[in-house]
mmCIF file of C-alpha atoms and ligand atoms in Angstrom:
data_model
loop_
_atom_site.group_PDB
_atom_site.id
_atom_site.type_symbol
_atom_site.label_atom_id
_atom_site.label_comp_id
_atom_site.label_asym_id
_atom_site.label_seq_id
_atom_site.Cartn_x
_atom_site.Cartn_y
_atom_site.Cartn_z
ATOM 1 C CA MET A 1 -5.360 -5.523 39.418
ATOM 2 C CA THR A 2 -4.985 -2.349 37.580
ATOM 3 C CA THR A 3 -6.754 -1.313 34.256
ATOM 4 C CA THR A 4 -3.310 -1.662 32.643
ATOM 5 C CA GLN A 5 -2.510 -5.174 33.708
ATOM 6 C CA PHE A 6 -6.118 -6.222 32.936
ATOM 7 C CA SER A 7 -6.048 -4.912 29.427
ATOM 8 C CA THR A 8 -2.610 -6.518 28.847
ATOM 9 C CA GLU A 9 -3.941 -9.973 30.010
ATOM 10 C CA LEU A 10 -7.034 -9.658 27.929
ATOM 11 C CA ARG A 11 -5.406 -8.957 24.812
ATOM 12 C CA GLY A 12 -2.013 -10.785 25.515
ATOM 13 C CA GLN A 13 1.200 -9.592 24.071
ATOM 14 C CA TYR A 14 5.014 -10.573 23.846
ATOM 15 C CA LYS A 15 8.030 -8.703 23.296
ATOM 16 C CA THR A 16 10.288 -8.620 20.286
ATOM 17 C CA LYS A 17 13.567 -6.907 19.168
ATOM 18 C CA ALA A 18 13.465 -3.827 16.842
ATOM 19 C CA TYR A 19 15.103 -0.812 15.922
ATOM 20 C CA ALA A 20 13.608 2.571 16.683
ATOM 21 C CA ALA A 21 14.285 6.300 16.463
ATOM 22 C CA SER A 22 13.572 8.332 19.379
ATOM 23 C CA ASN A 23 13.314 11.690 17.787
ATOM 24 C CA ALA A 24 13.604 13.371 14.575
ATOM 25 C CA THR A 25 17.584 13.685 14.726
ATOM 26 C CA SER A 26 18.463 10.517 16.601
ATOM 27 C CA PRO A 27 19.810 7.449 15.072
ATOM 28 C CA LEU A 28 17.850 4.206 15.105
ATOM 29 C CA VAL A 29 18.990 1.981 18.030
ATOM 30 C CA PRO A 30 18.016 -1.246 19.289
ATOM 31 C CA PHE A 31 14.586 -1.265 20.945
ATOM 32 C CA THR A 32 12.110 -3.677 22.379
ATOM 33 C CA ILE A 33 8.512 -3.375 21.307
ATOM 34 C CA PRO A 34 5.243 -5.236 22.179
ATOM 35 C CA ARG A 35 3.271 -7.253 19.573
ATOM 36 C CA ARG A 36 0.028 -8.865 20.239
ATOM 37 C CA ASN A 37 -0.292 -12.678 20.591
ATOM 38 C CA PRO A 38 -2.045 -13.712 17.490
ATOM 39 C CA GLY A 39 -5.769 -13.826 17.602
ATOM 40 C CA GLU A 40 -7.938 -16.474 15.680
ATOM 41 C CA ARG A 41 -7.590 -14.480 12.520
ATOM 42 C CA ASP A 42 -4.065 -13.376 12.795
ATOM 43 C CA VAL A 43 -0.747 -14.701 11.212
ATOM 44 C CA HIS A 44 2.452 -14.599 13.188
ATOM 45 C CA ILE A 45 5.314 -13.757 10.867
ATOM 46 C CA GLU A 46 9.202 -14.138 11.449
ATOM 47 C CA ILE A 47 10.348 -11.183 9.535
ATOM 48 C CA LEU A 48 13.302 -12.108 7.122
ATOM 49 C CA PHE A 49 13.795 -9.001 5.028
ATOM 50 C CA CYS A 50 12.584 -5.612 5.243
ATOM 51 C CA GLY A 51 13.224 -2.920 2.297
ATOM 52 C CA ILE A 52 14.105 0.741 3.485
ATOM 53 C CA CYS A 53 11.822 3.290 1.622
ATOM 54 C CA HIS A 54 12.367 6.878 1.227
ATOM 55 C CA SER A 55 9.114 7.348 3.174
ATOM 56 C CA ASP A 56 10.820 5.634 6.232
ATOM 57 C CA LEU A 57 13.328 8.353 6.205
ATOM 58 C CA HIS A 58 10.887 11.121 5.806
ATOM 59 C CA GLN A 59 8.747 9.667 8.544
ATOM 60 C CA VAL A 60 11.734 9.076 11.021
ATOM 61 C CA ARG A 61 12.980 12.470 10.401
ATOM 62 C CA ASN A 62 9.395 14.045 10.708
ATOM 63 C CA GLU A 63 9.410 15.535 7.495
ATOM 64 C CA TRP A 64 5.610 15.494 6.902
ATOM 65 C CA SER A 65 3.596 18.132 8.666
ATOM 66 C CA SER A 66 0.375 16.394 7.690
ATOM 67 C CA VAL A 67 1.583 12.982 9.299
ATOM 68 C CA PRO A 68 3.459 13.778 12.412
ATOM 69 C CA THR A 69 5.682 11.236 13.767
ATOM 70 C CA VAL A 70 5.030 9.519 17.138
ATOM 71 C CA TYR A 71 8.249 8.408 18.749
ATOM 72 C CA PRO A 72 9.606 6.051 19.383
ATOM 73 C CA CYS A 73 9.099 5.275 15.805
ATOM 74 C CA VAL A 74 10.008 1.739 14.186
ATOM 75 C CA PRO A 75 9.641 2.123 10.529
ATOM 76 C CA GLY A 76 9.519 -0.480 7.799
ATOM 77 C CA HIS A 77 6.627 -1.337 5.436
ATOM 78 C CA GLU A 78 8.303 -3.683 2.674
ATOM 79 C CA ILE A 79 8.224 -6.885 4.882
ATOM 80 C CA VAL A 80 8.825 -10.446 3.790
ATOM 81 C CA GLY A 81 9.026 -13.269 6.305
ATOM 82 C CA ARG A 82 7.938 -16.974 7.264
ATOM 83 C CA VAL A 83 4.824 -17.724 8.874
ATOM 84 C CA THR A 84 5.535 -19.103 12.349
ATOM 85 C CA LYS A 85 1.777 -19.345 13.759
ATOM 86 C CA VAL A 86 -1.592 -18.874 12.484
ATOM 87 C CA GLY A 87 -5.100 -18.405 14.472
ATOM 88 C CA SER A 88 -7.671 -21.039 14.429
ATOM 89 C CA ALA A 89 -9.652 -19.156 11.964
ATOM 90 C CA VAL A 90 -6.898 -18.510 9.279
ATOM 91 C CA THR A 91 -7.355 -20.401 6.075
ATOM 92 C CA LYS A 92 -4.887 -18.972 3.532
ATOM 93 C CA PHE A 93 -1.586 -19.560 5.356
ATOM 94 C CA LYS A 94 0.095 -22.065 7.518
ATOM 95 C CA PRO A 95 3.350 -22.384 9.566
ATOM 96 C CA GLY A 96 6.375 -22.243 7.157
ATOM 97 C CA ASP A 97 4.846 -20.287 4.254
ATOM 98 C CA TYR A 98 6.549 -17.459 2.967
ATOM 99 C CA ALA A 99 4.357 -14.321 3.637
ATOM 100 C CA ALA A 100 4.325 -10.506 3.007
ATOM 101 C CA VAL A 101 3.211 -7.411 4.548
ATOM 102 C CA GLY A 102 3.281 -3.881 2.989
ATOM 103 C CA CYS A 103 1.999 -0.484 4.003
ATOM 104 C CA LEU A 104 -1.470 -1.607 5.337
ATOM 105 C CA VAL A 105 -2.410 -3.870 8.401
ATOM 106 C CA GLU A 106 -6.136 -3.069 9.134
ATOM 107 C CA SER A 107 -9.277 -1.137 7.966
ATOM 108 C CA ASP A 108 -12.772 -1.200 8.859
ATOM 109 C CA GLY A 109 -13.614 -3.555 5.921
ATOM 110 C CA ASN A 110 -17.267 -2.165 5.192
ATOM 111 C CA CYS A 111 -16.731 1.450 3.951
ATOM 112 C CA THR A 112 -16.953 2.486 0.446
ATOM 113 C CA GLU A 113 -13.218 2.320 -0.071
ATOM 114 C CA CYS A 114 -12.933 -1.069 1.515
ATOM 115 C CA ARG A 115 -15.750 -2.527 -0.719
ATOM 116 C CA ALA A 116 -13.798 -0.981 -3.643
ATOM 117 C CA GLY A 117 -10.574 -2.807 -2.767
ATOM 118 C CA LEU A 118 -8.953 0.647 -1.779
ATOM 119 C CA GLU A 119 -8.187 -0.022 1.718
ATOM 120 C CA GLN A 120 -5.638 2.599 1.443
ATOM 121 C CA PHE A 121 -8.245 5.184 1.560
ATOM 122 C CA CYS A 122 -10.458 3.803 4.307
ATOM 123 C CA PRO A 123 -11.060 6.485 6.992
ATOM 124 C CA HIS A 124 -10.164 3.910 9.490
ATOM 125 C CA VAL A 125 -6.953 2.524 7.909
ATOM 126 C CA THR A 126 -4.233 1.349 10.095
ATOM 127 C CA PHE A 127 -0.934 1.961 8.457
ATOM 128 C CA THR A 128 2.002 -0.622 9.152
ATOM 129 C CA TYR A 129 3.895 1.829 11.553
ATOM 130 C CA ASN A 130 3.094 5.384 12.966
ATOM 131 C CA SER A 131 -0.722 4.687 13.186
ATOM 132 C CA PRO A 132 -2.765 4.223 16.258
ATOM 133 C CA ASP A 133 -2.620 0.614 17.344
ATOM 134 C CA VAL A 134 -6.171 -0.492 17.868
ATOM 135 C CA HIS A 135 -5.130 -3.694 19.775
ATOM 136 C CA LEU A 136 -2.382 -2.435 22.142
ATOM 137 C CA GLY A 137 -2.896 1.301 22.302
ATOM 138 C CA GLY A 138 0.086 3.525 21.311
ATOM 139 C CA VAL A 139 1.353 3.373 17.787
ATOM 140 C CA THR A 140 1.840 0.635 15.231
ATOM 141 C CA TYR A 141 5.504 -0.477 14.932
ATOM 142 C CA GLY A 142 6.901 -1.415 11.456
ATOM 143 C CA GLY A 143 9.160 -3.877 9.881
ATOM 144 C CA TYR A 144 12.481 -3.283 11.205
ATOM 145 C CA SER A 145 11.900 -5.858 13.741
ATOM 146 C CA ASP A 146 12.074 -9.643 14.351
ATOM 147 C CA SER A 147 8.402 -10.385 14.088
ATOM 148 C CA ILE A 148 4.872 -8.942 13.217
ATOM 149 C CA VAL A 149 1.414 -10.090 13.840
ATOM 150 C CA VAL A 150 -1.226 -9.199 11.261
ATOM 151 C CA LYS A 151 -4.539 -10.045 10.397
ATOM 152 C CA GLU A 152 -4.855 -12.610 7.552
ATOM 153 C CA ASP A 153 -6.748 -10.202 5.448
ATOM 154 C CA PHE A 154 -3.709 -7.947 5.163
ATOM 155 C CA VAL A 155 -1.023 -10.703 4.438
ATOM 156 C CA LEU A 156 0.209 -11.362 0.978
ATOM 157 C CA ARG A 157 1.381 -14.419 -0.765
ATOM 158 C CA VAL A 158 4.998 -14.404 -2.282
ATOM 159 C CA PRO A 159 5.485 -16.253 -5.578
ATOM 160 C CA SER A 160 7.750 -19.007 -4.792
ATOM 161 C CA ASN A 161 10.110 -17.968 -7.889
ATOM 162 C CA LEU A 162 10.959 -14.694 -6.421
ATOM 163 C CA ASN A 163 14.296 -13.944 -4.452
ATOM 164 C CA LEU A 164 12.956 -12.824 -1.032
ATOM 165 C CA ALA A 165 15.377 -9.870 -0.466
ATOM 166 C CA GLY A 166 14.372 -8.338 -3.924
ATOM 167 C CA ALA A 167 10.680 -9.314 -3.323
ATOM 168 C CA ALA A 168 10.540 -7.072 -0.156
ATOM 169 C CA PRO A 169 10.656 -3.725 -1.966
ATOM 170 C CA LEU A 170 7.601 -4.982 -3.931
ATOM 171 C CA LEU A 171 5.392 -4.505 -1.000
ATOM 172 C CA CYS A 172 5.902 -0.596 -1.236
ATOM 173 C CA ALA A 173 7.845 0.451 -4.250
ATOM 174 C CA GLY A 174 6.287 -2.158 -6.287
ATOM 175 C CA ILE A 175 2.713 -1.517 -5.645
ATOM 176 C CA THR A 176 3.051 2.346 -5.494
ATOM 177 C CA THR A 177 4.145 2.323 -9.145
ATOM 178 C CA TYR A 178 1.933 -0.513 -10.462
ATOM 179 C CA SER A 179 -1.331 0.876 -9.057
ATOM 180 C CA PRO A 180 -1.179 4.219 -11.158
ATOM 181 C CA MET A 181 -0.045 2.489 -14.111
ATOM 182 C CA ARG A 182 -2.895 0.020 -13.948
ATOM 183 C CA HIS A 183 -5.307 3.009 -13.292
ATOM 184 C CA TRP A 184 -4.235 5.061 -16.311
ATOM 185 C CA GLY A 185 -4.198 2.015 -18.527
ATOM 186 C CA VAL A 186 -0.605 1.636 -19.407
ATOM 187 C CA ASN A 187 -0.061 -0.902 -21.889
ATOM 188 C CA LYS A 188 1.894 -1.721 -25.072
ATOM 189 C CA ASP A 189 0.508 1.027 -26.933
ATOM 190 C CA LYS A 190 1.481 3.792 -24.435
ATOM 191 C CA LYS A 191 4.507 6.016 -24.070
ATOM 192 C CA VAL A 192 5.369 6.116 -20.359
ATOM 193 C CA GLY A 193 7.829 8.429 -18.445
ATOM 194 C CA VAL A 194 9.364 7.651 -15.420
ATOM 195 C CA VAL A 195 10.952 10.690 -13.413
ATOM 196 C CA GLY A 196 13.612 9.584 -10.665
ATOM 197 C CA LEU A 197 15.480 6.514 -11.002
ATOM 198 C CA GLY A 198 15.393 5.623 -7.087
ATOM 199 C CA GLY A 199 13.593 2.770 -5.378
ATOM 200 C CA LEU A 200 10.137 3.672 -6.694
ATOM 201 C CA GLY A 201 11.381 4.652 -10.160
ATOM 202 C CA HIS A 202 13.515 1.609 -10.712
ATOM 203 C CA MET A 203 10.306 -0.529 -9.923
ATOM 204 C CA ALA A 204 8.064 1.638 -12.257
ATOM 205 C CA VAL A 205 10.725 0.834 -15.215
ATOM 206 C CA LYS A 206 10.565 -2.902 -14.546
ATOM 207 C CA LEU A 207 6.774 -2.851 -14.367
ATOM 208 C CA ALA A 208 6.159 -0.477 -17.091
ATOM 209 C CA HIS A 209 8.441 -2.657 -19.329
ATOM 210 C CA GLY A 210 6.777 -5.753 -18.092
ATOM 211 C CA LEU A 211 3.389 -4.220 -19.144
ATOM 212 C CA GLY A 212 4.894 -3.728 -22.758
ATOM 213 C CA ALA A 213 5.047 0.184 -22.584
ATOM 214 C CA HIS A 214 7.671 2.350 -24.216
ATOM 215 C CA VAL A 215 9.574 3.515 -21.261
ATOM 216 C CA VAL A 216 11.388 6.875 -21.003
ATOM 217 C CA VAL A 217 13.493 7.439 -17.638
ATOM 218 C CA PHE A 218 14.161 11.010 -16.674
ATOM 219 C CA THR A 219 17.102 11.191 -14.463
ATOM 220 C CA THR A 220 19.328 13.981 -12.828
ATOM 221 C CA SER A 221 22.117 11.403 -12.635
ATOM 222 C CA THR A 222 24.156 10.837 -15.683
ATOM 223 C CA ASN A 223 25.862 7.643 -14.210
ATOM 224 C CA LYS A 224 22.467 5.840 -14.093
ATOM 225 C CA LYS A 225 22.001 5.860 -17.931
ATOM 226 C CA GLU A 226 23.315 2.395 -18.495
ATOM 227 C CA ASP A 227 21.271 1.050 -15.575
ATOM 228 C CA ALA A 228 18.049 2.441 -16.711
ATOM 229 C CA LEU A 229 18.557 0.800 -20.053
ATOM 230 C CA ARG A 230 19.500 -2.473 -18.557
ATOM 231 C CA LEU A 231 16.252 -2.230 -16.127
ATOM 232 C CA GLY A 232 14.203 -1.979 -19.194
ATOM 233 C CA ALA A 233 14.000 1.586 -20.244
ATOM 234 C CA ASP A 234 13.817 2.400 -24.016
ATOM 235 C CA GLU A 235 15.074 5.844 -23.824
ATOM 236 C CA VAL A 236 17.055 7.956 -21.040
ATOM 237 C CA VAL A 237 16.861 11.753 -20.714
ATOM 238 C CA ILE A 238 19.179 13.605 -18.415
ATOM 239 C CA SER A 239 16.344 16.050 -17.204
ATOM 240 C CA ARG A 240 18.888 18.830 -16.615
ATOM 241 C CA ASP A 241 19.483 19.034 -20.369
ATOM 242 C CA PRO A 242 16.688 21.276 -21.849
ATOM 243 C CA ASP A 243 17.554 19.986 -25.494
ATOM 244 C CA GLN A 244 17.083 16.351 -24.419
ATOM 245 C CA MET A 245 13.804 17.541 -22.763
ATOM 246 C CA HIS A 246 12.631 19.505 -25.701
ATOM 247 C CA LYS A 247 12.643 16.442 -28.111
ATOM 248 C CA HIS A 248 9.642 15.017 -25.999
ATOM 249 C CA VAL A 249 7.229 17.796 -25.748
ATOM 250 C CA GLY A 250 3.544 16.797 -26.186
ATOM 251 C CA SER A 251 4.441 13.062 -26.602
ATOM 252 C CA PHE A 252 3.742 11.136 -23.427
ATOM 253 C CA ASP A 253 0.477 9.193 -22.523
ATOM 254 C CA PHE A 254 1.425 8.890 -18.864
ATOM 255 C CA ILE A 255 4.388 10.173 -16.606
ATOM 256 C CA LEU A 256 4.995 8.778 -13.107
ATOM 257 C CA ASP A 257 6.892 11.299 -10.873
ATOM 258 C CA ALA A 258 8.763 9.279 -8.237
ATOM 259 C CA VAL A 259 11.083 12.069 -6.811
ATOM 260 C CA SER A 260 11.615 12.527 -3.231
ATOM 261 C CA THR A 261 12.251 16.269 -3.195
ATOM 262 C CA GLU A 262 10.625 19.250 -4.721
ATOM 263 C CA HIS A 263 11.354 19.976 -8.276
ATOM 264 C CA ASP A 264 9.991 21.613 -11.354
ATOM 265 C CA ILE A 265 6.709 19.532 -12.202
ATOM 266 C CA ASN A 266 5.923 21.906 -15.175
ATOM 267 C CA ALA A 267 8.870 20.692 -17.116
ATOM 268 C CA TYR A 268 7.119 17.263 -17.095
ATOM 269 C CA ILE A 269 3.527 18.456 -17.717
ATOM 270 C CA GLN A 270 4.491 20.034 -21.146
ATOM 271 C CA LEU A 271 5.674 16.553 -22.102
ATOM 272 C CA LEU A 272 2.241 15.224 -21.979
ATOM 273 C CA GLY A 273 0.223 14.747 -25.104
ATOM 274 C CA ARG A 274 -3.537 15.282 -25.423
ATOM 275 C CA ASP A 275 -5.371 13.653 -22.105
ATOM 276 C CA GLY A 276 -1.932 12.763 -20.783
ATOM 277 C CA ASN A 277 -1.675 12.346 -17.234
ATOM 278 C CA ILE A 278 1.257 13.017 -14.935
ATOM 279 C CA THR A 279 0.769 11.045 -11.572
ATOM 280 C CA ILE A 280 2.658 12.156 -8.377
ATOM 281 C CA THR A 281 3.957 9.438 -6.118
ATOM 282 C CA GLY A 282 7.002 11.474 -4.522
ATOM 283 C CA SER A 283 5.864 13.132 -1.440
ATOM 284 C CA PRO A 284 8.079 16.135 -0.498
ATOM 285 C CA ASN A 285 6.419 18.372 2.291
ATOM 286 C CA LYS A 286 6.834 21.605 0.261
ATOM 287 C CA PRO A 287 3.807 22.312 -2.100
ATOM 288 C CA TYR A 288 4.323 22.474 -6.041
ATOM 289 C CA ALA A 289 3.612 25.378 -8.116
ATOM 290 C CA ILE A 290 1.671 24.238 -11.151
ATOM 291 C CA SER A 291 1.284 26.221 -14.511
ATOM 292 C CA ALA A 292 -2.526 26.199 -15.260
ATOM 293 C CA VAL A 293 -1.838 27.115 -18.936
ATOM 294 C CA ASN A 294 0.460 23.893 -19.321
ATOM 295 C CA LEU A 295 -2.627 21.961 -18.045
ATOM 296 C CA LEU A 296 -5.306 23.617 -20.194
ATOM 297 C CA ILE A 297 -3.296 22.999 -23.270
ATOM 298 C CA LYS A 298 -4.274 19.323 -24.259
ATOM 299 C CA ARG A 299 -6.428 18.736 -21.526
ATOM 300 C CA ARG A 300 -3.576 17.344 -19.516
ATOM 301 C CA SER A 301 -4.129 16.200 -15.739
ATOM 302 C CA ILE A 302 -2.189 15.662 -12.668
ATOM 303 C CA SER A 303 -3.029 13.352 -9.920
ATOM 304 C CA GLY A 304 -1.523 11.674 -7.029
ATOM 305 C CA SER A 305 -1.535 8.001 -6.055
ATOM 306 C CA LEU A 306 -1.015 6.203 -2.691
ATOM 307 C CA ILE A 307 0.360 2.752 -2.684
ATOM 308 C CA GLY A 308 -2.552 0.221 -3.596
ATOM 309 C CA GLY A 309 -5.250 -1.848 -2.056
ATOM 310 C CA ILE A 310 -4.625 -5.554 -0.829
ATOM 311 C CA ALA A 311 -6.100 -7.408 -4.040
ATOM 312 C CA GLU A 312 -4.315 -5.133 -6.254
ATOM 313 C CA THR A 313 -1.029 -5.543 -4.375
ATOM 314 C CA GLN A 314 -1.479 -9.407 -4.705
ATOM 315 C CA GLU A 315 -2.143 -8.984 -8.256
ATOM 316 C CA MET A 316 1.258 -7.045 -8.602
ATOM 317 C CA LEU A 317 3.081 -9.845 -6.787
ATOM 318 C CA ASP A 318 1.622 -12.466 -9.010
ATOM 319 C CA PHE A 319 2.644 -10.365 -12.041
ATOM 320 C CA CYS A 320 6.043 -9.986 -10.763
ATOM 321 C CA GLY A 321 6.152 -13.693 -10.096
ATOM 322 C CA LYS A 322 4.927 -14.254 -13.699
ATOM 323 C CA ASN A 323 7.606 -11.940 -15.089
ATOM 324 C CA ASN A 324 10.347 -12.774 -12.575
ATOM 325 C CA ILE A 325 10.568 -9.151 -11.412
ATOM 326 C CA THR A 326 12.155 -7.956 -8.089
ATOM 327 C CA ALA A 327 13.920 -5.067 -6.952
ATOM 328 C CA ASP A 328 17.732 -4.577 -7.234
ATOM 329 C CA VAL A 329 18.914 -4.620 -3.695
ATOM 330 C CA GLU A 330 21.794 -3.955 -1.606
ATOM 331 C CA ILE A 331 21.178 -6.214 1.394
ATOM 332 C CA ILE A 332 22.577 -4.852 4.803
ATOM 333 C CA PRO A 333 22.545 -6.021 8.218
ATOM 334 C CA ILE A 334 20.209 -3.745 10.668
ATOM 335 C CA GLN A 335 23.371 -2.513 12.187
ATOM 336 C CA LYS A 336 24.162 -0.390 9.160
ATOM 337 C CA VAL A 337 20.546 1.101 8.888
ATOM 338 C CA ASN A 338 21.832 4.574 9.833
ATOM 339 C CA GLU A 339 24.498 4.592 7.225
ATOM 340 C CA ALA A 340 21.828 3.476 4.771
ATOM 341 C CA TYR A 341 19.618 6.328 5.791
ATOM 342 C CA ASP A 342 22.627 8.748 4.979
ATOM 343 C CA ARG A 343 23.452 7.165 1.825
ATOM 344 C CA LEU A 344 19.591 7.219 0.708
ATOM 345 C CA SER A 345 19.338 10.941 1.510
ATOM 346 C CA LYS A 346 22.290 11.358 -1.061
ATOM 347 C CA GLY A 347 20.822 9.093 -3.726
ATOM 348 C CA ASP A 348 23.432 6.568 -3.093
ATOM 349 C CA VAL A 349 21.820 3.205 -3.406
ATOM 350 C CA LYS A 350 21.173 0.926 -6.496
ATOM 351 C CA TYR A 351 18.237 0.778 -5.905
ATOM 352 C CA ARG A 352 16.705 -0.424 -2.639
ATOM 353 C CA PHE A 353 18.241 -1.357 0.759
ATOM 354 C CA SER A 354 16.914 -4.599 1.931
ATOM 355 C CA ILE A 355 17.647 -5.346 5.724
ATOM 356 C CA ASP A 356 18.592 -9.006 6.281
ATOM 357 C CA MET A 357 16.682 -9.243 9.444
ATOM 358 C CA ALA A 358 18.626 -12.231 10.829
ATOM 359 C CA SER A 359 21.138 -9.647 11.706
ATOM 360 C CA LEU A 360 18.763 -8.507 14.452
ATOM 361 C CA LYS A 361 18.860 -11.973 16.144
ATOM 362 C CA SER A 362 22.511 -11.508 17.214
ATOM 363 C CA GLN A 363 21.807 -7.905 18.616
HETATM 364 P P1 LIG B 401 14.671 7.307 -3.412
HETATM 365 O O1 LIG B 401 15.044 5.870 -3.764
HETATM 366 O O2 LIG B 401 15.464 8.287 -2.858
HETATM 367 O O3 LIG B 401 14.355 7.950 -4.945
HETATM 368 C C1 LIG B 401 14.263 9.189 -5.249
HETATM 369 C C2 LIG B 401 14.791 9.636 -6.533
HETATM 370 O O4 LIG B 401 14.345 11.004 -6.776
HETATM 371 C C3 LIG B 401 16.560 9.653 -6.694
HETATM 372 O O5 LIG B 401 16.946 8.446 -6.817
HETATM 373 C C4 LIG B 401 16.650 10.769 -7.795
HETATM 374 O O6 LIG B 401 16.694 10.087 -8.952
HETATM 375 C C5 LIG B 401 15.373 11.612 -7.739
HETATM 376 N N1 LIG B 401 15.921 13.058 -6.899
HETATM 377 C C6 LIG B 401 16.253 13.080 -5.820
HETATM 378 N N2 LIG B 401 16.633 14.362 -5.527
HETATM 379 C C7 LIG B 401 16.203 14.936 -6.698
HETATM 380 C C8 LIG B 401 16.294 16.480 -7.103
HETATM 381 N N3 LIG B 401 16.620 17.406 -6.295
HETATM 382 N N4 LIG B 401 15.736 16.775 -8.444
HETATM 383 C C9 LIG B 401 15.359 15.831 -9.116
HETATM 384 N N5 LIG B 401 15.437 14.493 -8.731
HETATM 385 C C10 LIG B 401 15.831 14.241 -7.557
HETATM 386 O O7 LIG B 401 13.256 7.296 -2.817
HETATM 387 P P2 LIG B 401 11.896 6.196 -3.126
HETATM 388 O O8 LIG B 401 11.896 5.329 -1.929
HETATM 389 O O9 LIG B 401 12.004 5.882 -4.521
HETATM 390 O O10 LIG B 401 10.687 7.398 -2.857
HETATM 391 C C11 LIG B 401 10.557 8.485 -3.645
HETATM 392 C C12 LIG B 401 9.352 9.444 -3.064
HETATM 393 O O11 LIG B 401 8.189 8.508 -3.088
HETATM 394 C C13 LIG B 401 9.642 9.603 -1.596
HETATM 395 O O12 LIG B 401 9.333 10.955 -1.475
HETATM 396 C C14 LIG B 401 8.684 8.643 -0.890
HETATM 397 O O13 LIG B 401 8.393 9.256 0.451
HETATM 398 C C15 LIG B 401 7.315 8.742 -1.844
HETATM 399 N N6 LIG B 401 6.622 7.463 -1.630
HETATM 400 C C16 LIG B 401 5.350 7.591 -1.889
HETATM 401 C C17 LIG B 401 4.440 6.456 -1.808
HETATM 402 C C18 LIG B 401 2.930 6.580 -2.265
HETATM 403 O O14 LIG B 401 2.186 5.774 -1.923
HETATM 404 N N7 LIG B 401 2.742 7.682 -2.995
HETATM 405 C C19 LIG B 401 4.978 5.215 -1.493
HETATM 406 C C20 LIG B 401 6.332 5.004 -1.359
HETATM 407 C C21 LIG B 401 7.139 6.328 -1.463
HETATM 408 P P3 LIG B 401 17.569 10.514 -10.207
HETATM 409 O O15 LIG B 401 19.078 10.229 -9.599
HETATM 410 O O16 LIG B 401 17.286 9.386 -11.189
HETATM 411 O O17 LIG B 401 17.490 11.729 -10.535
HETATM 412 ZN ZN1 LIG B 402 7.264 3.072 1.106
#
């Protein structure tokens, strides 16, 4: 018996359908991937919907020099599905339950970050795709697939009133915008700006509105004005218009920047009031140039934020359940994923693609 056979037998695995990219310029095509057989603490999930995040596009096209893509790459970290099997030690889920998985599937569980509920910063975190797979070797494969096996601790409950296709994007776009707003104390007394009305941005508007804030959307797209107001914005600013921008100088408590490409951050820093903060969630590869003087004046700060921990993700889902918040989605079959990527790169989606994974079964 070879070592490979032994290790395969020891861990146990099965094959499942997926869509993968084989290099930075290739389309996503049907591909078969291995998943581990569920262990005693694992939950086996049949994937029903998976959102398409702009990070999927960055990663598939290998646009991040700090996180090189390992091919073949199966993206997808906005996963909602049905539990089909559970291990003997699983207590929170049973077959038939709806369940969700976001950007994280594993961490060491005992470092400072994990103990603080910030698993996303654990030095041994495993992301849902493009991370070393500690069980099977190779890299992890994401949600553009039929099924996934995840440790119970990283599986979330989906409130029963939420539409599943619209709930999927909460697992990344939702938590990525909710977490910094909670961290920076967004509430009914705060004036909050949201820059970029895309997948993240539109969730930020709904969540900030749900938290009671006065919400101002900054968009480059004049045709998104009505949508922004419908989604919960109190005001909309066309960011290419200096007069409209100028009216808000020095007035914001908090601004969340969710733009996917490089742009002038200083235009937003000057809109912050004393001790105001701008948090960057968008992740273009090119560094930003920041005006120091703009930060010194009024003791403003700039920070970043990366998704959120597991407990906070559940808190966000429960908040969305209570306030009936889901993403505005365009549901597509997996066969249209490449078209969706082209459209996403042009900003042509209102406001998230959600893949109906039933379409993969007929592949
Ligand atoms: P998206 O749906 O493509 O939205 C991006 C928005 O940015 C667009 O809708 C557009 O809004 C605005 N925009 C695009 N090009 C612009 C330009 N040249 N100048 C100004 N604004 C522009 O993307 P997404 O899925 O929301 O993701 C946004 C970014 O967040 C991506 O970089 C993604 O990788 C990152 N991300 C980070 C985290 C994290 O944990 N930090 C998590 C998920 C995603 P308007 O039309 O309104 O101007
Ligand atoms: Zn994402």
